[in-house]
GROMACS .gro file of C-alpha atoms in nm:
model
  314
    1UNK     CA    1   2.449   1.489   1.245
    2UNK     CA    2   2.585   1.769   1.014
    3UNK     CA    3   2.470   2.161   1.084
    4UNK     CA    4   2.331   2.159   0.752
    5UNK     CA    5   2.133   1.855   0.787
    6UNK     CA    6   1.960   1.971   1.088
    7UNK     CA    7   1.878   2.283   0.961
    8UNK     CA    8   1.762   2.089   0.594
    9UNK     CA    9   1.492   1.886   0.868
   10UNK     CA   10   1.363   2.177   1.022
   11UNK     CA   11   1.336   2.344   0.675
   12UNK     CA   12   1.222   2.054   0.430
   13UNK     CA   13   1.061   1.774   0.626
   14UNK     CA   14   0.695   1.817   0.640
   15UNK     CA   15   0.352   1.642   0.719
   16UNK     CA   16   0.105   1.601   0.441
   17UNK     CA   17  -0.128   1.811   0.681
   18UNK     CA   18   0.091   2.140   0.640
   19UNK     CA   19  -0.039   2.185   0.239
   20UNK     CA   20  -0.417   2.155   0.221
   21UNK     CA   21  -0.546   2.013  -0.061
   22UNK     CA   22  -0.692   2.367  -0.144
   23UNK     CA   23  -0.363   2.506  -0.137
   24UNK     CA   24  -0.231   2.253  -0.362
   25UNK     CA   25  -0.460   2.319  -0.622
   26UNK     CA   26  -0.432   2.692  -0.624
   27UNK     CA   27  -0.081   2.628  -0.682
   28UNK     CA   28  -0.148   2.413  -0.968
   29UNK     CA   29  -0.396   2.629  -1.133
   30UNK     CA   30  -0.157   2.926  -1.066
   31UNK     CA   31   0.128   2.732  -1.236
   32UNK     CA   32  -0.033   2.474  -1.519
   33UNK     CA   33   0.179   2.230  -1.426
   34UNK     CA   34   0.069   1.883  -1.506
   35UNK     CA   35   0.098   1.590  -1.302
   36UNK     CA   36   0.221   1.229  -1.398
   37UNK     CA   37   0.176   0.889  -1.123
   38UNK     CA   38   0.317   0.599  -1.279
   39UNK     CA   39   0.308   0.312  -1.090
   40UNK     CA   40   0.585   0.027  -1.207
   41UNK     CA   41   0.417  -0.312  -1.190
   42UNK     CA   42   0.495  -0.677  -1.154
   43UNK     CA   43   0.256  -0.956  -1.075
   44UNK     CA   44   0.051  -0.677  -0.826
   45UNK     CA   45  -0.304  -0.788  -0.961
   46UNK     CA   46  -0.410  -0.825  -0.575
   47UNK     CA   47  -0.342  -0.454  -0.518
   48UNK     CA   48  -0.329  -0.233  -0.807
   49UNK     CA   49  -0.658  -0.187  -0.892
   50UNK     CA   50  -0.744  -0.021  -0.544
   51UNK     CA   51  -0.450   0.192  -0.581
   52UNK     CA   52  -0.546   0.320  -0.906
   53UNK     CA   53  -0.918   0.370  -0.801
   54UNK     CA   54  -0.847   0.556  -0.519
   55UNK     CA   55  -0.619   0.778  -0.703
   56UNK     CA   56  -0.869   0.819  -0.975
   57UNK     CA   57  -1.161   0.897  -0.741
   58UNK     CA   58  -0.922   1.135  -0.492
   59UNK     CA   59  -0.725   1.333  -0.718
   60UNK     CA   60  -0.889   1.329  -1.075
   61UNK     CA   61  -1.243   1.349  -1.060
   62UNK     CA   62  -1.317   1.484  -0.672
   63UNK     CA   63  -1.025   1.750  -0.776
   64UNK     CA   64  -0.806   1.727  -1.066
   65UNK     CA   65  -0.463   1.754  -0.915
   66UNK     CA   66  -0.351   1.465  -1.110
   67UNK     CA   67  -0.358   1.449  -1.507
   68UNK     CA   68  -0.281   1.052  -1.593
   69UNK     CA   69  -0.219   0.791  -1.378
   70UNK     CA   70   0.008   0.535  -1.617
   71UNK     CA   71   0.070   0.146  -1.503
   72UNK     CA   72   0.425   0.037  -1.649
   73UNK     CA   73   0.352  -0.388  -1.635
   74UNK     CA   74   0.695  -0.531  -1.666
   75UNK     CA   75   0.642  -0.861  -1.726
   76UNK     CA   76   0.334  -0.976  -1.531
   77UNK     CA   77   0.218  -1.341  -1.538
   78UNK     CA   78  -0.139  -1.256  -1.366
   79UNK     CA   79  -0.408  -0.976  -1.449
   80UNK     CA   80  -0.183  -0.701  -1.332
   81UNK     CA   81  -0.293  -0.542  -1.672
   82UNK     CA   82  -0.623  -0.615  -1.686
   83UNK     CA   83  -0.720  -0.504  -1.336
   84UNK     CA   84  -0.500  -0.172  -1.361
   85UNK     CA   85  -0.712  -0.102  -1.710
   86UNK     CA   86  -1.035  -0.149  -1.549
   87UNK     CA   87  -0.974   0.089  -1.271
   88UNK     CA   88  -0.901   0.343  -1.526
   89UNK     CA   89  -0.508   0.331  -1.585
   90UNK     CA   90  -0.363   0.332  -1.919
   91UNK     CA   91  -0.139   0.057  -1.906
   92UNK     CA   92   0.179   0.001  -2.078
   93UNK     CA   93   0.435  -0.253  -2.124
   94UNK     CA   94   0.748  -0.239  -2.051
   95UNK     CA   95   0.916  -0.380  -2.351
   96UNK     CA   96   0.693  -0.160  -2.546
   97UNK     CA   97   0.845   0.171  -2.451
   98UNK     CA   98   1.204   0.213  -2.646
   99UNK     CA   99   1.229  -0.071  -2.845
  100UNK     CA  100   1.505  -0.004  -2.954
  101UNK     CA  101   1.659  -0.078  -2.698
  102UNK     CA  102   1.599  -0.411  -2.547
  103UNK     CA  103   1.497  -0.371  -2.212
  104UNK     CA  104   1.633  -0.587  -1.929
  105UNK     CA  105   1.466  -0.705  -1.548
  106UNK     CA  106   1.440  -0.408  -1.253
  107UNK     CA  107   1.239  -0.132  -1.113
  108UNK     CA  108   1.451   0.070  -1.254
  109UNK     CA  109   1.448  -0.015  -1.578
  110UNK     CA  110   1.077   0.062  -1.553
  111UNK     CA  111   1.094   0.406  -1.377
  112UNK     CA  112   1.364   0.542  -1.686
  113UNK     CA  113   1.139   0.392  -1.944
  114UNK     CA  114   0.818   0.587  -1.805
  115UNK     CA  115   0.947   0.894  -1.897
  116UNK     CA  116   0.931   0.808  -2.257
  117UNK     CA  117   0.578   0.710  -2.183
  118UNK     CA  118   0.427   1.022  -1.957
  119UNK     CA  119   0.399   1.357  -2.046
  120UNK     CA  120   0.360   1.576  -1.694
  121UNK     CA  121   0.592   1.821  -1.591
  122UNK     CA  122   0.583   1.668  -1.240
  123UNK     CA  123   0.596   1.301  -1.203
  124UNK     CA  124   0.509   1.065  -0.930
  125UNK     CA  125   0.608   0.759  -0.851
  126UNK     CA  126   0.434   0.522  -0.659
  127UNK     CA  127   0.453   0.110  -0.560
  128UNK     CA  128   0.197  -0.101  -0.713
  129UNK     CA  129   0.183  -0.374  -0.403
  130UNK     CA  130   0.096  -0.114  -0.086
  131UNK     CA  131  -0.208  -0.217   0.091
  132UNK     CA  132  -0.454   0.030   0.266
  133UNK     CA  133  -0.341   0.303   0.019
  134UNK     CA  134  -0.417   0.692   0.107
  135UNK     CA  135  -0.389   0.921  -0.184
  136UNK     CA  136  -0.229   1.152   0.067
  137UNK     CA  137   0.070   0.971  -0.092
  138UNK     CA  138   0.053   1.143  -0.356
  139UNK     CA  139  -0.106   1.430  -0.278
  140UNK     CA  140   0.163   1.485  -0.011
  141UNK     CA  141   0.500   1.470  -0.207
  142UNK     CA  142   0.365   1.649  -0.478
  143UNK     CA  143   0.255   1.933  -0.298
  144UNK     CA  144   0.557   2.099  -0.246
  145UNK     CA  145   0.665   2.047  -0.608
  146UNK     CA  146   0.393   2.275  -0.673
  147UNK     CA  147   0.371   2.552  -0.405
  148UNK     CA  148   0.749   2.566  -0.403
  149UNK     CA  149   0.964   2.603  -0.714
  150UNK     CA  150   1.294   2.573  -0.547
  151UNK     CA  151   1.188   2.198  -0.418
  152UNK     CA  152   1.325   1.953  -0.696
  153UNK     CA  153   1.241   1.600  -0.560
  154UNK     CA  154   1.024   1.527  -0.261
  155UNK     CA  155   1.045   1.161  -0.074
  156UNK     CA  156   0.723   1.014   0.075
  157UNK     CA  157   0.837   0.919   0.470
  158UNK     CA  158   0.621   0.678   0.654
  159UNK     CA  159   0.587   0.427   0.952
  160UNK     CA  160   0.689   0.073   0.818
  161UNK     CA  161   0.533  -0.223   1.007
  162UNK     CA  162   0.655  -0.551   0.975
  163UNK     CA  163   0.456  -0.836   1.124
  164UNK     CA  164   0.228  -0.623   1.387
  165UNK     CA  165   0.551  -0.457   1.504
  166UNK     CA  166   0.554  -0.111   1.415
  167UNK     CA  167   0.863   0.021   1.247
  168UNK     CA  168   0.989  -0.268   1.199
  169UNK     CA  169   0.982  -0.246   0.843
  170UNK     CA  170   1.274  -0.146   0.581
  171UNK     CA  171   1.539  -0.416   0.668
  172UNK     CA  172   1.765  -0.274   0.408
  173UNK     CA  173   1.730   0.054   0.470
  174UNK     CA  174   1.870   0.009   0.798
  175UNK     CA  175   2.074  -0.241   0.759
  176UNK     CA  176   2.280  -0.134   0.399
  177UNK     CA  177   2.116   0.235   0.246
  178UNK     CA  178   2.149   0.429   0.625
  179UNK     CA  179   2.494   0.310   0.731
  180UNK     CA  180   2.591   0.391   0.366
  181UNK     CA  181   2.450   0.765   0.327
  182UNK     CA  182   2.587   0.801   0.677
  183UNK     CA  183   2.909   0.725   0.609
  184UNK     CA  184   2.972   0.820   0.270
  185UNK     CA  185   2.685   1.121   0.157
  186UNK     CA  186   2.628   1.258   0.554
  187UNK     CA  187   2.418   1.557   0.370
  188UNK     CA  188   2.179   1.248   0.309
  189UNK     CA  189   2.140   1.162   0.659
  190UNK     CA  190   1.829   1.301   0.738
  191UNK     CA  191   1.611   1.115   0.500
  192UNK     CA  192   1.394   0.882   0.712
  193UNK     CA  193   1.304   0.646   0.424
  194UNK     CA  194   1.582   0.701   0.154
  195UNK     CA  195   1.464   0.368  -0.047
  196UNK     CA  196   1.108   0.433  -0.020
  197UNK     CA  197   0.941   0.387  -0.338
  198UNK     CA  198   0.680   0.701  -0.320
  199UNK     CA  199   0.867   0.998  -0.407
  200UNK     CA  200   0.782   1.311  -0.699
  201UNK     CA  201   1.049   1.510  -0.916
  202UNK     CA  202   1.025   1.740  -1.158
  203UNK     CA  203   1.070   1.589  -1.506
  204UNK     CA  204   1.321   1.848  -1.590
  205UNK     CA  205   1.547   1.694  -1.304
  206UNK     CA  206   1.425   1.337  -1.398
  207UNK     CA  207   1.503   1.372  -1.755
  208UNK     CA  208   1.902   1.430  -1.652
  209UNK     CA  209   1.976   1.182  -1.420
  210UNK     CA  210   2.093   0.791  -1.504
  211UNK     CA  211   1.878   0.513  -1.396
  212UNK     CA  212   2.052   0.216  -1.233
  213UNK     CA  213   1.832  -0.064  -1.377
  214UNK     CA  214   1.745  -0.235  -1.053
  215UNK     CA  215   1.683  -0.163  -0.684
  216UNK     CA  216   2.021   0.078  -0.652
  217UNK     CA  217   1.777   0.307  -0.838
  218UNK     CA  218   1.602   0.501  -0.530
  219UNK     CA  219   1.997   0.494  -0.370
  220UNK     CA  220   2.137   0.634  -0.707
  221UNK     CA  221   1.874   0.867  -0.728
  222UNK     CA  222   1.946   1.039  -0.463
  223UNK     CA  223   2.258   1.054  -0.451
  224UNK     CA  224   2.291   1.171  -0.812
  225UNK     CA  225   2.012   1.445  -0.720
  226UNK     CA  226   2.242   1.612  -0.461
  227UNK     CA  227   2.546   1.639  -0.655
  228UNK     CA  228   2.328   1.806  -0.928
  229UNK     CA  229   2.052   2.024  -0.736
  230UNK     CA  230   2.218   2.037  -0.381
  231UNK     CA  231   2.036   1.963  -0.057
  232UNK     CA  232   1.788   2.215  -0.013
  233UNK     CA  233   1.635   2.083  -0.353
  234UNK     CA  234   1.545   1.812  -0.222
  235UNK     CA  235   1.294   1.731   0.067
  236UNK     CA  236   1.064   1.482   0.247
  237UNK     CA  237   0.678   1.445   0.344
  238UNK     CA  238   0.480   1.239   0.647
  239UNK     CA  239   0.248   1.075   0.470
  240UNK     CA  240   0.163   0.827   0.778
  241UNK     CA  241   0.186   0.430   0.757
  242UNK     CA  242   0.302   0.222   0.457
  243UNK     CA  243   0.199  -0.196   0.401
  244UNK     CA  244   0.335  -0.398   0.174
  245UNK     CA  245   0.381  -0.703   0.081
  246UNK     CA  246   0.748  -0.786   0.233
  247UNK     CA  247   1.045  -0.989   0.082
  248UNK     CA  248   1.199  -1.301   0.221
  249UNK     CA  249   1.528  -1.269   0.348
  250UNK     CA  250   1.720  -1.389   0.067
  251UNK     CA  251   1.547  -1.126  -0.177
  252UNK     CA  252   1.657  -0.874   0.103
  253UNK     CA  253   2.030  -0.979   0.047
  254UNK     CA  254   1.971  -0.944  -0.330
  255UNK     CA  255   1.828  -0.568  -0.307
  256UNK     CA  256   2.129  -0.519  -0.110
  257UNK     CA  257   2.370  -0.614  -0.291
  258UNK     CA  258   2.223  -0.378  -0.614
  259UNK     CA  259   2.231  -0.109  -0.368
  260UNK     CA  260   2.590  -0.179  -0.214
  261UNK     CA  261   2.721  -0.184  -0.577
  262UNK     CA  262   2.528   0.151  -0.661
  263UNK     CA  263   2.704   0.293  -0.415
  264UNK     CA  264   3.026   0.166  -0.441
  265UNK     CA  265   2.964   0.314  -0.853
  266UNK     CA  266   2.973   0.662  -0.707
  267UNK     CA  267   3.229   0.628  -0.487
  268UNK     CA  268   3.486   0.492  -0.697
  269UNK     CA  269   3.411   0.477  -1.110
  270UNK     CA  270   3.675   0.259  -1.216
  271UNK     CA  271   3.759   0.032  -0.990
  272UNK     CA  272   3.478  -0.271  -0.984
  273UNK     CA  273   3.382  -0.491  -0.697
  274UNK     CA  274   3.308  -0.838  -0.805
  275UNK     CA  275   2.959  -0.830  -0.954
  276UNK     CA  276   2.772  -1.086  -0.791
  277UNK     CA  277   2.608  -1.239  -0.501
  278UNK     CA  278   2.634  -1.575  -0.348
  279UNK     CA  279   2.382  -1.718  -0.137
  280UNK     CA  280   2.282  -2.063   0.056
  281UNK     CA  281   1.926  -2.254   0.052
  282UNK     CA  282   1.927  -2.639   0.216
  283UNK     CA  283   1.834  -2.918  -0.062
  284UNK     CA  284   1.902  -3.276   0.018
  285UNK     CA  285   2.233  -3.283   0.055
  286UNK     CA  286   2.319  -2.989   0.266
  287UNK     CA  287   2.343  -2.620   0.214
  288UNK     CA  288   2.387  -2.583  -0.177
  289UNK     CA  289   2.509  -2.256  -0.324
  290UNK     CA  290   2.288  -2.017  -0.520
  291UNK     CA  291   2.500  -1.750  -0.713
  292UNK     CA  292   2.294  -1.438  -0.831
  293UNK     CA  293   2.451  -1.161  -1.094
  294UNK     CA  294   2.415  -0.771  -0.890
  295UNK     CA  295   2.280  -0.565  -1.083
  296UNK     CA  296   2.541  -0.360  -1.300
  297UNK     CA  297   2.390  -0.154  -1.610
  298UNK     CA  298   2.265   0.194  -1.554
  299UNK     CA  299   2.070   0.354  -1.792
  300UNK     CA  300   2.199   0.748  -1.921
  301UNK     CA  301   2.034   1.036  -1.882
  302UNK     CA  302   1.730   1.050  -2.103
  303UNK     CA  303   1.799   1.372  -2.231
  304UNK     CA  304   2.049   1.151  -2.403
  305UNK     CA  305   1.832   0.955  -2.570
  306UNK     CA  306   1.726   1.061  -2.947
  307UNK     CA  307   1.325   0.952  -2.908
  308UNK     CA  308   1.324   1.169  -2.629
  309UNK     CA  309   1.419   1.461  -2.733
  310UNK     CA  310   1.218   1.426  -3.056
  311UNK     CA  311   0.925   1.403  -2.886
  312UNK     CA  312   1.009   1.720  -2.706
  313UNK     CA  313   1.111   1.905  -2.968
  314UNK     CA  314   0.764   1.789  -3.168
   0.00000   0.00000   0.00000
C-alpha cells in the first residue's frame, strides 16, 4: 500500500461514534448548510418506507440535521411510490426530472437527475432496499461534510453479510472494483467499500462531475473525484453492518461488466472495448446464450446543463 494511502486511513477513515450528533448539529447551525437524502428507487416497496421513517423520525423532527428526504422512483411496478409518500418523502419520477432529455435505465441515471430535483448544499445518497436501517448512515457520512470544509465526499463503510456469513458480502467489489483501483488508481486503495451505495458530497463537487448512467457510477465517481479534489478530499465512515437484498450471479456479471467498462473509459478515451456482455442460462436444449448491451452513455457535468444553471441563477 502507497505512503500516502496509509497516512489518508489514519487521517480520513472514521467511526460514526467520533462526531456526536451534538457536534454535528453545531456545525450545521454554525454553517447553514442544508442537507439533501435522496434515495434512488426501483420496485423497493418492501423496504422504503422504514427507511424513510426512520430518517424522518431520527434526523428531522428528533433534530433537524436533514432538510428533505426525496425518493427518485425510476420505473417501479409495485407501491414503491405510494409507500415512500406515506412515510413522508416527496417522491419523484424519474422521467419527470429533465424531460428534455429522455432518460434511459440505471442508478445512475437517477443519482444525476436528483440534482435537478434537490436543493441542499450537501447531498446524501442512500439505497432504497437495505434492511435493518440505522440513520447513523446518514448521520455518519455527513458529519464530516459539515464539521470539516476541506472533506469533499465521504463513503459510508460497513460489514457486508451474505447468507449468515459475515463479510461475505460485495462480490464485485472484490472480485472487479478492488483489483481495479489497485491496479490502476492505487491512491484509491484504501476505500473499504468503494461501490457502496451510502456516500455524501457536496453539491458543488456533485454538480461537476459526469454520471455514468448505470452501476460504473459509484466506480466513476470516485475516480473522477480524485483527479478533481485529490485524496485528502475525500474520506470514509464506519457506519457498522449493511443488509440487502443481494443479486443473483448473473446480475453480478452484469454490474461488472458496467464497472469494467467505466474503468476501462478512464483509462483509455478512445479506444473502445466491445460493448457488451454475453452470458449462459440452461433451456431445453442446452446452455443457450443471453447477450446483454454494458452500459456505455455517461451523463456531463450538470453544470453543463442549461435548466440547471437557470435554476441557480433564479
Amino acid at each position: 500500500m502507497l505512503n500516502e494511502v496509509e497516512r489518508w486511513l489514519a487521517t480520513r477513515s472514521w467511526s460514526v461514534t467520533d462526531r456526536p450528533l451534538h457536534r454535528i448539529m453545531a456545525a450545521k447551525r454554525g454553517t447553514g448548510r442544508t442537507v439533501s437524502v435522496v434515495l434512488p428507487a426501483l420496485n423497493e416497496e418492501e423496504t422504503v418506507g422504514d427507511i424513510v421513517s426512520v430518517i424522518r423520525h431520527d434526523l428531522m423532527q428528533q433534530v433537524p440535521l436533514v432538510d428533505e428526504i426525496v425518493v427518485v422512483d425510476s420505473g417501479s411496478t409495485d407501491r414503491t411510490s405510494e409507500v415512500a409518500a406515506a412515510a413522508g418523502a416527496r417522491v419523484v419520477h424519474r422521467d419527470d426530472i429533465l424531460p428534455r432529455i429522455p432518460a434511459v435505465p440505471g442508478k445512475g441515471e437517477v443519482l444525476w437527475r436528483s440534482l435537478l430535483a434537490t436543493s441542499g448544499d450537501i447531498v446524501c445518497f442512500i439505497d432504497a432496499d437495505l434492511k435493518e436501517f440505522s440513520s447513523d448512515f446518514v448521520s455518519g457520512i455527513v458529519g464530516p461534510l459539515l464539521t470539516d470544509p476541506e472533506v469533499d465526499l465521504v463513503k459510508g463503510m460497513y460489514d457486508r453479510p451474505l447468507g449468515g456469513a459475515a463479510g461475505q458480502g460485495g462480490r464485485v467489489t472484490e472480485l472487479m472494483a478492488r483489483p481495479l483501483l489497485n491496479m490502476h488508481w492505487p491512491q484509491l486503495a484504501g476505500f473499504v467499500q468503494p461501490l457502496g451505495g451510502e456516500y455524501a458530497a457536496r453539491r458543488s463537487l456533485l454538480e461537476q462531475l459526469p454520471f455514468p448512467v448505470g452501476y460504473g457510477v459509484e466506480l466513476g465517481m470516485l475516480v473522477d473525484a480524485l483527479h478533481l479534489v485529490g485524496l485528502d478530499a475525500l474520506a470514509q465512515v464506519d457506519v457498522g453492518v449493511r443488509k440487502h437484498r443481494h443479486q443473483d450471479g448473473q446480475a453480478l456479471g452484469r454490474m461488472s461488466a458496467a464497472i469494467y467498462r467505466t474503468a476501462q473509459l478512464r483509462l483509455a478515451r478512445g479506444h473502445m472495448i466491445r460493448p457488451s456482455l454475453t452470458q449462459f442460462e440452461r433451456g431445453r436444449d442446452g446452455f443457450e446464450p443471453r447477450t446483454y448491451s454494458v452500459d456505455t452513455e455517461e451523463r456531463p457535468p450538470m453544470v453543463e446543463i442549461a435548466e440547471y444553471a437557470e435554476r441557480k441563477v433564479a
